Coordinates of C-alpha atoms in Angstrom, one line a residue:
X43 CA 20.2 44.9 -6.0
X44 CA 23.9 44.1 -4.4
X45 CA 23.5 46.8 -2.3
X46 CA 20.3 44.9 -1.1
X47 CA 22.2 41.7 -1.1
X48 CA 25.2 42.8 1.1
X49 CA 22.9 44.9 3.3
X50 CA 20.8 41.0 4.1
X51 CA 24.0 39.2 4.4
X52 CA 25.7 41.9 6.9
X53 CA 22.3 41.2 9.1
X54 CA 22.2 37.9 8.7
X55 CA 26.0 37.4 9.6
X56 CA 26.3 39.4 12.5
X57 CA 27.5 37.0 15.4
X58 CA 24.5 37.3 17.6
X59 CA 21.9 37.2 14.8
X60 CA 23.7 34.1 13.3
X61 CA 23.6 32.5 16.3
X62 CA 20.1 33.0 16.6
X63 CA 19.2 31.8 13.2
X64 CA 21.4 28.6 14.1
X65 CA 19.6 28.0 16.7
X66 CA 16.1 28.3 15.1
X67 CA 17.5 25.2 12.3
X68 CA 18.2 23.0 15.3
X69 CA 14.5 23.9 16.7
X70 CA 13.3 23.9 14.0
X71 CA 14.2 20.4 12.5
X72 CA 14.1 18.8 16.3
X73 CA 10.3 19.9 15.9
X74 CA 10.0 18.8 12.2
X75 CA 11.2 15.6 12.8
X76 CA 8.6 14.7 15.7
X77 CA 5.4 13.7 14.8
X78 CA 2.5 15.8 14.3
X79 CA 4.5 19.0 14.7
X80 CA 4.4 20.9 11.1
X81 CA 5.4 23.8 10.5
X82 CA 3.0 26.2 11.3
X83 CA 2.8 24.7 14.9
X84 CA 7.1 24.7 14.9
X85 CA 6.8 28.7 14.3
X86 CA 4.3 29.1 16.0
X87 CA 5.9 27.5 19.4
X88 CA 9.1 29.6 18.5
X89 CA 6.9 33.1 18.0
X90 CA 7.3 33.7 21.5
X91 CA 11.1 34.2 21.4
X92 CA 10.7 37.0 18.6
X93 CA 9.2 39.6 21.0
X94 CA 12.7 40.3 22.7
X95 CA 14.3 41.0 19.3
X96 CA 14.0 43.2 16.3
X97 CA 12.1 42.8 14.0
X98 CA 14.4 41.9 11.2
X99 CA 16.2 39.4 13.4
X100 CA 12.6 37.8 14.5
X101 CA 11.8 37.2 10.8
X102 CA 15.3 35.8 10.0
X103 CA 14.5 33.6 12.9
X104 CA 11.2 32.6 11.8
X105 CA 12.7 31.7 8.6
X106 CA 15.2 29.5 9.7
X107 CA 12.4 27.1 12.0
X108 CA 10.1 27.9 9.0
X109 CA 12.7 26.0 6.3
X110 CA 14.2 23.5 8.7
X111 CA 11.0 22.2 10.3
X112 CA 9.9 21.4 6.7
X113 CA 13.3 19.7 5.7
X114 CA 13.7 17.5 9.4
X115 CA 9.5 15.6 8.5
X116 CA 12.1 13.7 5.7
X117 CA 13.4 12.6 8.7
X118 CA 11.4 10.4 10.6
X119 CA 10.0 10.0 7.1
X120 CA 12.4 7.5 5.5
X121 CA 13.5 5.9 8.8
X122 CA 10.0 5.0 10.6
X123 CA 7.5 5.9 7.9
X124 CA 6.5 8.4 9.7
X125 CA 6.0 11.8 8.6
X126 CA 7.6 15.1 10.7
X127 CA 5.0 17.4 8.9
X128 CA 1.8 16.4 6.2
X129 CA 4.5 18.2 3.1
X130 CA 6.6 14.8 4.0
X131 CA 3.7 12.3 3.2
X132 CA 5.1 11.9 -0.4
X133 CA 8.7 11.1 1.1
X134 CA 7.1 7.9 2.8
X135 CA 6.4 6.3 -0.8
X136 CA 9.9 5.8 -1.6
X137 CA 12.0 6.8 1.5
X138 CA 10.8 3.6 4.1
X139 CA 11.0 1.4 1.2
X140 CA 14.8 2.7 0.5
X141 CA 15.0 2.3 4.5
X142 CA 13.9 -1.5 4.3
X143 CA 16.8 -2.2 1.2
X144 CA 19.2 -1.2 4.0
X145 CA 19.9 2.3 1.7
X146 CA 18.6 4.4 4.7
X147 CA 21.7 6.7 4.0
X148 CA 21.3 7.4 0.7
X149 CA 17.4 8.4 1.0
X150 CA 18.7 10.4 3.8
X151 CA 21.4 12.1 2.2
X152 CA 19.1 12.8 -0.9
X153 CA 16.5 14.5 1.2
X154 CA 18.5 16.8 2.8
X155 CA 20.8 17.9 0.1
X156 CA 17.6 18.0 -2.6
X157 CA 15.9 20.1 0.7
X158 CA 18.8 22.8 0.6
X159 CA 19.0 22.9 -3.3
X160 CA 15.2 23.7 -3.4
X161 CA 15.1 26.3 -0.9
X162 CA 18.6 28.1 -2.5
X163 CA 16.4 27.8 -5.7
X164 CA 13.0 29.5 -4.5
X165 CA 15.3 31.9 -2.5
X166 CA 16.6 33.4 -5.4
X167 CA 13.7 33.9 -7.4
X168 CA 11.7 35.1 -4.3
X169 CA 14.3 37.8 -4.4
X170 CA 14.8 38.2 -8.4
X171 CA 11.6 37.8 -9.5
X172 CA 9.3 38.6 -6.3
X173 CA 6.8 41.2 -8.2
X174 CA 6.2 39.5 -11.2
X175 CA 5.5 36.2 -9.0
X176 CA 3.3 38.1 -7.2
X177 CA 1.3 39.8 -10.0
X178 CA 1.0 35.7 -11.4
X179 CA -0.3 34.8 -7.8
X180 CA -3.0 37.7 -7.7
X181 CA -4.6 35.6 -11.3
X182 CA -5.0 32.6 -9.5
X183 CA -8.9 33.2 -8.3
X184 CA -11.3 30.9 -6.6
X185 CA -11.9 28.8 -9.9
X186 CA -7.9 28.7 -10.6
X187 CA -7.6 27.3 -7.2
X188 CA -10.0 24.9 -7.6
X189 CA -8.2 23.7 -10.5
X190 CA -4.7 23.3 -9.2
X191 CA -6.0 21.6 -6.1
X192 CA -8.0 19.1 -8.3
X193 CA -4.7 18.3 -10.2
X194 CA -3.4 17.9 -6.8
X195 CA -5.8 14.3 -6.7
X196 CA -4.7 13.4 -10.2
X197 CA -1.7 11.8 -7.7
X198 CA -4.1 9.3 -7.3
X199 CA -4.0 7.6 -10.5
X200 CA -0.3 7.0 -10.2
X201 CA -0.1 6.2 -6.2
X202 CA -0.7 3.1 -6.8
X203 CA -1.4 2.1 -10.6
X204 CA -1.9 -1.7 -10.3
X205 CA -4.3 -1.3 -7.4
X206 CA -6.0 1.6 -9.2
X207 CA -9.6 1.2 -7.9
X208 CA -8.7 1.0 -4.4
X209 CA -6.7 3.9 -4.2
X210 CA -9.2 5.8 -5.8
X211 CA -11.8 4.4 -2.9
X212 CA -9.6 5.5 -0.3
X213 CA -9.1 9.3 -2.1
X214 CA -12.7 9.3 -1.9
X215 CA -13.2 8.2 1.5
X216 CA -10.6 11.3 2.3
X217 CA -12.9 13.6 0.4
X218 CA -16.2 12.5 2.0
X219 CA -14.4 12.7 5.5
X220 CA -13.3 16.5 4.5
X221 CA -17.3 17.3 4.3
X222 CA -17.7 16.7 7.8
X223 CA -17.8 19.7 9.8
X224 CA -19.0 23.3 9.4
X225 CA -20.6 24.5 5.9
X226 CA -16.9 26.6 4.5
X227 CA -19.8 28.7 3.1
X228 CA -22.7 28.8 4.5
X229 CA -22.0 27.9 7.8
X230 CA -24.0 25.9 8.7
X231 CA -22.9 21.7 10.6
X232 CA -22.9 19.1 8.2
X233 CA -22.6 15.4 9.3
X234 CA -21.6 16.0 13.0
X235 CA -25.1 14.2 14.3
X236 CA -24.6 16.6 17.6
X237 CA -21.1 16.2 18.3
X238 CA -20.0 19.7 18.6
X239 CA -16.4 18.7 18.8
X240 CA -17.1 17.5 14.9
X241 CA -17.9 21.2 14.2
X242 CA -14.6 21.9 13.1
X243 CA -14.3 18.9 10.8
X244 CA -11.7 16.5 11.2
X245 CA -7.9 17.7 11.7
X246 CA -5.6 16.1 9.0
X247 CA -2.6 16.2 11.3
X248 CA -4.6 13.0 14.1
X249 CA -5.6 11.3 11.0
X250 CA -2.0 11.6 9.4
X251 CA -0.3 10.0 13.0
X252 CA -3.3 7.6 13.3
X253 CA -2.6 6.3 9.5
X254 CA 1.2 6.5 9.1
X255 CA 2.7 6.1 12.9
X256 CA 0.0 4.2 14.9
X257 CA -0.7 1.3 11.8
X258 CA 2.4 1.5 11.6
X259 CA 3.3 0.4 15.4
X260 CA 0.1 -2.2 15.6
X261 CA 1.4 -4.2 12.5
X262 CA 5.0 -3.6 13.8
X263 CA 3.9 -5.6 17.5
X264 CA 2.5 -8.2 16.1
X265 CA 5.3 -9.3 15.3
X266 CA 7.8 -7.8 17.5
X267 CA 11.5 -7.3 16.0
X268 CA 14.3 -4.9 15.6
X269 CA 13.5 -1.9 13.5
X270 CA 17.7 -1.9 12.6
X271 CA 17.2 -5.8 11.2
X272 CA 14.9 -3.9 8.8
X273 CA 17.1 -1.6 7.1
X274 CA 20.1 -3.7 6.8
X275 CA 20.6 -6.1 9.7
X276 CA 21.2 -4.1 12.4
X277 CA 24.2 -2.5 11.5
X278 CA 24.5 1.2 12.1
X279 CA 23.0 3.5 9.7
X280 CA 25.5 6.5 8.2
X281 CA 23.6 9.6 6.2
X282 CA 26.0 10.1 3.1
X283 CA 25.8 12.6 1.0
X284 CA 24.8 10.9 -2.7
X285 CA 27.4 10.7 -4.9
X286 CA 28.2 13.2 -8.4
X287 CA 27.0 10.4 -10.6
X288 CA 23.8 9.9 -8.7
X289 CA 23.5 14.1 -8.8
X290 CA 23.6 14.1 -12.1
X291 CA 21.0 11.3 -12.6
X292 CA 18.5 13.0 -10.6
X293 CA 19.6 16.7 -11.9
X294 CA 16.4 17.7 -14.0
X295 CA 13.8 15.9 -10.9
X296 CA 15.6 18.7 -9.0
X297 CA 15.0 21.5 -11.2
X298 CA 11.5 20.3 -12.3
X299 CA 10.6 20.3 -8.6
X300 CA 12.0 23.2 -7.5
X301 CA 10.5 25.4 -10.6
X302 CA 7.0 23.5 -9.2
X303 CA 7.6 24.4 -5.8
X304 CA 8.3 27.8 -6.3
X305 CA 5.1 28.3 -8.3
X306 CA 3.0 26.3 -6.1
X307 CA 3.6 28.3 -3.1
X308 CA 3.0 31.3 -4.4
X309 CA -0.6 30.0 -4.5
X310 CA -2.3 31.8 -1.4
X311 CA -3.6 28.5 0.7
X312 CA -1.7 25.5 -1.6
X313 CA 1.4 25.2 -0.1
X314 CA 4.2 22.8 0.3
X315 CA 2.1 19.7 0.9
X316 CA 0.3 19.8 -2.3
X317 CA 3.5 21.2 -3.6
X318 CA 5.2 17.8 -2.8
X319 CA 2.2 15.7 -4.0
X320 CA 2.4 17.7 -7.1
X321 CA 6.1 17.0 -7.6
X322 CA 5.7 13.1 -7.3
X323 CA 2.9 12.7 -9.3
X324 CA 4.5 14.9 -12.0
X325 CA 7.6 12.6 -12.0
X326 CA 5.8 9.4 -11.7
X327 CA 4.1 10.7 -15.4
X328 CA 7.1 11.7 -17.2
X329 CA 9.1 8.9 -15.9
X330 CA 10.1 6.0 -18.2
X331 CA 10.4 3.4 -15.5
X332 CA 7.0 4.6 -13.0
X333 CA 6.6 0.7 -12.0
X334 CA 10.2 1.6 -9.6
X335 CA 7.9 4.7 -8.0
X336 CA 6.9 3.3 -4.8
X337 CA 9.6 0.7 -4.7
X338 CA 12.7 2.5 -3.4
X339 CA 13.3 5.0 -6.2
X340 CA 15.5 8.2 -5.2
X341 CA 13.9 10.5 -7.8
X342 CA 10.9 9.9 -5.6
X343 CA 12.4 11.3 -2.4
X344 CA 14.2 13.9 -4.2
X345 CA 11.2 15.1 -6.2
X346 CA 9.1 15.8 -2.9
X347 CA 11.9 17.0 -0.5
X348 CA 13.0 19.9 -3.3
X349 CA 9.5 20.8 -3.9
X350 CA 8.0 21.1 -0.5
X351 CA 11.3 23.0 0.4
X352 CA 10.8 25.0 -2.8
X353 CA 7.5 26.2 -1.9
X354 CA 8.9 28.0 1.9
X355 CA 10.4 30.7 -0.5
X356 CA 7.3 30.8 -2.7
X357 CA 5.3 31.4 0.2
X358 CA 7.0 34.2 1.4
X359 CA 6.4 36.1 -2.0
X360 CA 3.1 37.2 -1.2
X361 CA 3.6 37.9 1.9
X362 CA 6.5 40.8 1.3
X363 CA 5.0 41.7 -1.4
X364 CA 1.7 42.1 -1.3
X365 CA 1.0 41.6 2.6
X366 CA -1.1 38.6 1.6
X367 CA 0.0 34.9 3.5
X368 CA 0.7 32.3 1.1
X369 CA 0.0 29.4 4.1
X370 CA -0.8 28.9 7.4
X371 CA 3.0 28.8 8.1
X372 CA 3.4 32.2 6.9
X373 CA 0.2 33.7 8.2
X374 CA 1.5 33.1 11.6
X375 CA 4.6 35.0 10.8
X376 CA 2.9 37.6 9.4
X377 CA 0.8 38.3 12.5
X378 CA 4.4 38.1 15.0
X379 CA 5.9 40.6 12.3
X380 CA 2.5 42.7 12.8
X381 CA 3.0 42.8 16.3
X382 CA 5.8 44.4 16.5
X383 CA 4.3 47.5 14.4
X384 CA 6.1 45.8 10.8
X385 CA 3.7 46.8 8.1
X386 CA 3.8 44.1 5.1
X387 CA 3.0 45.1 1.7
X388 CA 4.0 46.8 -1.7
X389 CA 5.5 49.7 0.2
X390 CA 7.8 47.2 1.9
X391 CA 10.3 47.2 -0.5
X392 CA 10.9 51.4 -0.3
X393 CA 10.5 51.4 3.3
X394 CA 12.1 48.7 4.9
X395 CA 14.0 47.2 1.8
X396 CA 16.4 45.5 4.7
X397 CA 13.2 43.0 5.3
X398 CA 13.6 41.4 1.8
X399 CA 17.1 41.3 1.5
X400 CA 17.3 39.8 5.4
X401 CA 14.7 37.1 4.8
X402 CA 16.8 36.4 0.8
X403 CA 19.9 36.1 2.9
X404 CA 18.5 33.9 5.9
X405 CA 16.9 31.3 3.4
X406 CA 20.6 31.1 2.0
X407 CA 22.2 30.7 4.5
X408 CA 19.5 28.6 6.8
X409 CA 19.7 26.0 4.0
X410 CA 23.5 25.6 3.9
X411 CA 23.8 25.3 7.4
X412 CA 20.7 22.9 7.6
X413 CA 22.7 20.4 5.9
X414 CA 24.8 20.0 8.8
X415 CA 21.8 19.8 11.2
X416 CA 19.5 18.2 9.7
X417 CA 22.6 15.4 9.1
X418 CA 23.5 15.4 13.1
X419 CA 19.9 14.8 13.7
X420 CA 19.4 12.1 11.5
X421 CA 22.3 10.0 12.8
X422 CA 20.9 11.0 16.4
X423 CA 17.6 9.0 14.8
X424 CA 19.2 6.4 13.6
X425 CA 20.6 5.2 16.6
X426 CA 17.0 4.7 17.7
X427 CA 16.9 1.9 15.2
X428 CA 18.2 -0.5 17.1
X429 CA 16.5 -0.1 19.8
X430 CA 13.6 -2.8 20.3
X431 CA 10.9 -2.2 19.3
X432 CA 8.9 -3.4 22.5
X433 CA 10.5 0.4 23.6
X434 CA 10.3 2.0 20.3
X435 CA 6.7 1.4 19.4
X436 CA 5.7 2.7 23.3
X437 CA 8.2 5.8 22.6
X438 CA 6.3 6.6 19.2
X439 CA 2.5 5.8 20.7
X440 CA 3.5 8.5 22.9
X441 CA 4.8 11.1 20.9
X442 CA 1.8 10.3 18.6
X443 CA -0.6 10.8 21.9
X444 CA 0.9 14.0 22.7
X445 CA 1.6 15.5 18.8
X446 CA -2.4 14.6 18.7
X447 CA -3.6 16.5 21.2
X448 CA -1.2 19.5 21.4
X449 CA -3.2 20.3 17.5
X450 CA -6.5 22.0 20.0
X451 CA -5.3 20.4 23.1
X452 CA -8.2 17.8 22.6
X453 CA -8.6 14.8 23.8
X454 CA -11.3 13.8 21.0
X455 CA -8.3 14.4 18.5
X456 CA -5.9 11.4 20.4
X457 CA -9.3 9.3 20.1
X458 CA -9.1 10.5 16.4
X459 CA -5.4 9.1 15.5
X460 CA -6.4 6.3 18.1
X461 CA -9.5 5.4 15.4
X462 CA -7.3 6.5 12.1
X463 CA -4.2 3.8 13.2
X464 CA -7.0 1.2 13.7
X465 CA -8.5 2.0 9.9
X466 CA -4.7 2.2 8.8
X467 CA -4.2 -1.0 10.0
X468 CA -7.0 -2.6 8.0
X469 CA -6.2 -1.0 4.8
X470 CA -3.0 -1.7 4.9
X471 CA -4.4 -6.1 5.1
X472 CA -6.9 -5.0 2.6
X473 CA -4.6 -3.2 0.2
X474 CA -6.6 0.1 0.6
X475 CA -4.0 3.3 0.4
X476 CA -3.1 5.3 3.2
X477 CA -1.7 7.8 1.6
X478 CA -4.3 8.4 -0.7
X479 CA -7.2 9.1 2.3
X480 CA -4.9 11.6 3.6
X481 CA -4.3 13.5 0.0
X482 CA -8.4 13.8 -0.1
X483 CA -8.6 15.1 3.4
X484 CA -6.0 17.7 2.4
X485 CA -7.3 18.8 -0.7
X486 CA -11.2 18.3 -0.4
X487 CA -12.0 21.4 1.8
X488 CA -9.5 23.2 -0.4
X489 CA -11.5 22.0 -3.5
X490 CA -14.9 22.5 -2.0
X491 CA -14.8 26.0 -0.7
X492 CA -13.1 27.2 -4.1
X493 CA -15.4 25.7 -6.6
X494 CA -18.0 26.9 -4.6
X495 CA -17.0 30.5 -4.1
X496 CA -16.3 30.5 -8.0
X497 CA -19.8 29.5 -9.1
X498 CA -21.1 32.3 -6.8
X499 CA -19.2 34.9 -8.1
X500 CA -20.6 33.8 -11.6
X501 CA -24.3 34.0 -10.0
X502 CA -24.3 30.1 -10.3
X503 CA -23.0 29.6 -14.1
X504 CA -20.6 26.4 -13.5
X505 CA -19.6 26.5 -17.3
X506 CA -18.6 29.8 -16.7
X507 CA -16.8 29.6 -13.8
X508 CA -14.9 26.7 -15.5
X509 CA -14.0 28.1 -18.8
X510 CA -11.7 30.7 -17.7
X511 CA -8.3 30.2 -19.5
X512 CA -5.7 29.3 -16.7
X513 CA -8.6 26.9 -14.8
X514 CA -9.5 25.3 -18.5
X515 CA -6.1 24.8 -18.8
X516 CA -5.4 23.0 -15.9
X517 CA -9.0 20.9 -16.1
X518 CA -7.2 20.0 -19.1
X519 CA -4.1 18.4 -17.5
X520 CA -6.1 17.3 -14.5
X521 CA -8.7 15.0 -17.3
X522 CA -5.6 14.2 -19.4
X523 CA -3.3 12.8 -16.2
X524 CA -6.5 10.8 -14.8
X525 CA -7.2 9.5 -18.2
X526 CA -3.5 8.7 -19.3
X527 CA -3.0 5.5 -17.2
X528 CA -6.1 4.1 -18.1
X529 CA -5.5 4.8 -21.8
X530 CA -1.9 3.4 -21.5
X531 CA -3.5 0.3 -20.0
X532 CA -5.7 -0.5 -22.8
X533 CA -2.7 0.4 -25.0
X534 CA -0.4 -2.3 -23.5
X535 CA -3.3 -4.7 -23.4
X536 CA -4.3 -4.2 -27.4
X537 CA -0.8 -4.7 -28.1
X538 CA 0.5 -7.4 -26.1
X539 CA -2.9 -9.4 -27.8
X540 CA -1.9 -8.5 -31.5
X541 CA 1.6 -10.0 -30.5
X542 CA 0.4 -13.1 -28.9
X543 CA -2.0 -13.2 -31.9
X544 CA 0.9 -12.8 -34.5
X545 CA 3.1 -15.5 -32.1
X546 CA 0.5 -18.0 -32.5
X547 CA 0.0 -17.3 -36.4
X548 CA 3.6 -17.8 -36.8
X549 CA 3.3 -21.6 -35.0
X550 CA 0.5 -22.1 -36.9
X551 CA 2.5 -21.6 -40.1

């Protein structure tokens, strides 16, 4: 194992391969950073490059866009609510509001040191522990996927737990929108009334600009001011790094979300947004103040940023091991290693062992030197906050225009975000959750085709398909976290009327 490790650090620090790797982190949080690029279109964009190299250098390259591009969505994130790639949507809950307090730097600093510690974290057990995470992938079937993506919408309960009912609306109104397209199993169209550009459902990454950037810019016109007067009176924004005391208070929402990251993206098709949704919701539950969730809390940002970086080493566990693509992100790396004649799989390791200890020591090394990008980036960002916003809103309607179409270079999809900032707009007058439409739209298709493929495989037997250990188990969880704020609520209720009823005993007396 050192020899492994000194073998991926001697190719990762040679001087031309370490340049190249540096320069995949800056393209790769430039991309991350605009919106509607994720991740999987960031690597693919840079797949081109790889042909020229070899093949261990093109997936230490690949790797370094891959982890950057997820950590530079934070970006954007915090300062303009807007989210780089759909893993950042959690970031938005408590990053803008931290943004608005005038404690931009602090979310920003959080974000990017929680978004090395989780990759360093999923690094090392991707490397320690790669076939035994792999053998715990291969359990997770149709019905075990089904589960975990259905604890994925527990998140709604706590998204927004004193406007309960219409965040649960607007999860629903995702889910019913993820059932428009082709049949995931039979095949055949379902609720595209002719439009064959409907045949391929609706793309979450239009919707995701539409609700978050474009709302975003119509309520921001109406009444027009400086974005910098928002986040503390116009006075430059500095990313600093958070302090020891605030490390410490935010320690175990760092190893929490890192262990649930890792995990997560082992799961072939979960990945590192419901990864990050995963993480928030879990820290919203065991948190003693949750009412500060949503407000401007740090352990919100932290909690997402380490777990959706978490889940870019988890990802690439299957994939070395087993050949098998954890996400789309690593699906597409898998097919640029495949052209060059790179065979994946359990005979990786004997073969080409250099591919494992390479990709180990890129992910290491990527997330250290990300720190220092992704911090020059931000304070290139933050300039744009003084800018006004008469130029800033056109600047973002156009980068949302083009991030739109470049998805299937369609034009429907820009009239897509057009229609999703206009529904964004009304639901943020109407209280109606954002966040929580896009979470459905994520996970419906996800929880669809899975349930479905899990009842056929038990020739229709739903109670069968559902009792399996690891899916009860989870079904569990997922009834007990959509139950417990409901419960709690009647709790608080019960008592606070036994103690006005014992208050007004003791006047009477």
């Amino acid at each position: 194992m050192f020899d492994m490790v000194a073998t991926g650090f001697s190719i990762v620090l040679e001087p031309a391969t370490f340049l190249i790797i540096f320069l995949g982190i800056i393209a790769g949080t430039i991309f991350g950073s605009m919106p509607g690029v994720s991740a999987s279109m960031a690597i693919a964009l840079c797949v081109p490059f790889t042909y020229v190299m070899r093949p261990v250098v093109s997936i230490a390259f690949l790797v370094a866009v891959y982890c950057s591009s997820i950590t530079g969505g934070g970006i954007t994130a915090i300062l303009f609510k807007i989210p780089g790639t759909p893993s950042s949507a959690p970031t938005t809950f408590d990053g803008y509001p931290l943004a608005v307090q005038g404690r931009a730097g602090e979310a920003l600093g959080t974000s990017i040191i929680c978004s090395a510690i989780g990759g360093v974290v999923s690094a090392c057990a991707m490397f320690l522990l790669s076939p035994q995470l792999s053998s715990l992938g291969l359990k997770f079937g149709p019905s075990e996927l089904f589960a975990v993506s259905f604890l994925g919408l527990s998140v709604l309960t706590c998204l927004e737990p004193d406007n309960m009912l219409k965040t649960l609306i607007s999860g629903l109104l995702g889910l019913f929108i993820a059932t428009i397209g082709t049949d995931p199993i039979v095949g055949c169209a379902r609720l595209t009334f002719g439009q064959t550009e409907l045949l391929g459902g609706f793309d979450m990454i239009p919707i995701m600009i539409g609700m978050f950037a474009v709302s975003e810019v119509f309520k921001q016109t109406i009444k027009p001011i400086r974005l910098g007067e928002m986040v503390g009176g116009g006075s430059k924004v500095k990313t600093k790094m958070i302090s020891f005391r605030q490390m410490m208070e935010i320690k175990w929402t760092v190893v929490r979300s890192s262990i649930l990251g890792t995990v997560v993206g082992i799961l072939p098709g979960a990945g590192s947004t419901i990864a990050a949704f995963l993480s928030y919701v879990a820290e919203v539950k065991t948190s003693k103040t949750p009412e500060r969730y949503g407000k401007g809390e740090l352990r919100g940002v932290a909690a997402s940023e380490t777990a959706n970086n978490a889940a870019t080493g988890g990802s690439m566990v299957p994939l070395l091991s087993l050949g098998i693509p954890g996400g789309n992100a690593a699906a597409i790396m898998m097919s640029a290693l495949m052209l060059q004649g790179v065979q994946l799989g359990p005979i990786l390791q004997k073969t080409q062992p250099e591919f494992l200890s390479s990709v180990y020591a890129s992910m290491i090394v990527t997330n250290i030197l990300m720190i220092v990008v992704a911090v020059a980036v931000a304070r290139i960002f933050s300039k744009i906050m003084n800018v006004p916003y008469a130029i800033l809103g056109t600047l973002i309607a156009v980068f949302a225009v083009i991030g739109s179409f470049a998805v299937q270079n369609s034009v429907f999809d820009v009239y897509i975000m057009l229609g999703a900032g206009l529904v964004g707009y009304v639901f943020s007058k109407c209280k109606f959750n954002p966040a929580a439409l896009i979470l459905g739209l994520v996970l419906g298709n996800i929880c669809e085709s899975n349930l479905r493929r899990a009842v056929k495989l038990t020739q229709g037997d739903v109670i069968l398909a559902l009792s399996k250990p690891i899916t009860a188990s989870l079904l569990a969880i997922c009834v007990a976290v959509l139950l417990y704020p409901v419960v709690k609520k009647m709790l608080f209720s019960r008592s606070a009327g036994n103690g006005r009823a014992g208050k007004s005993e003791n006047q009477s007396k």
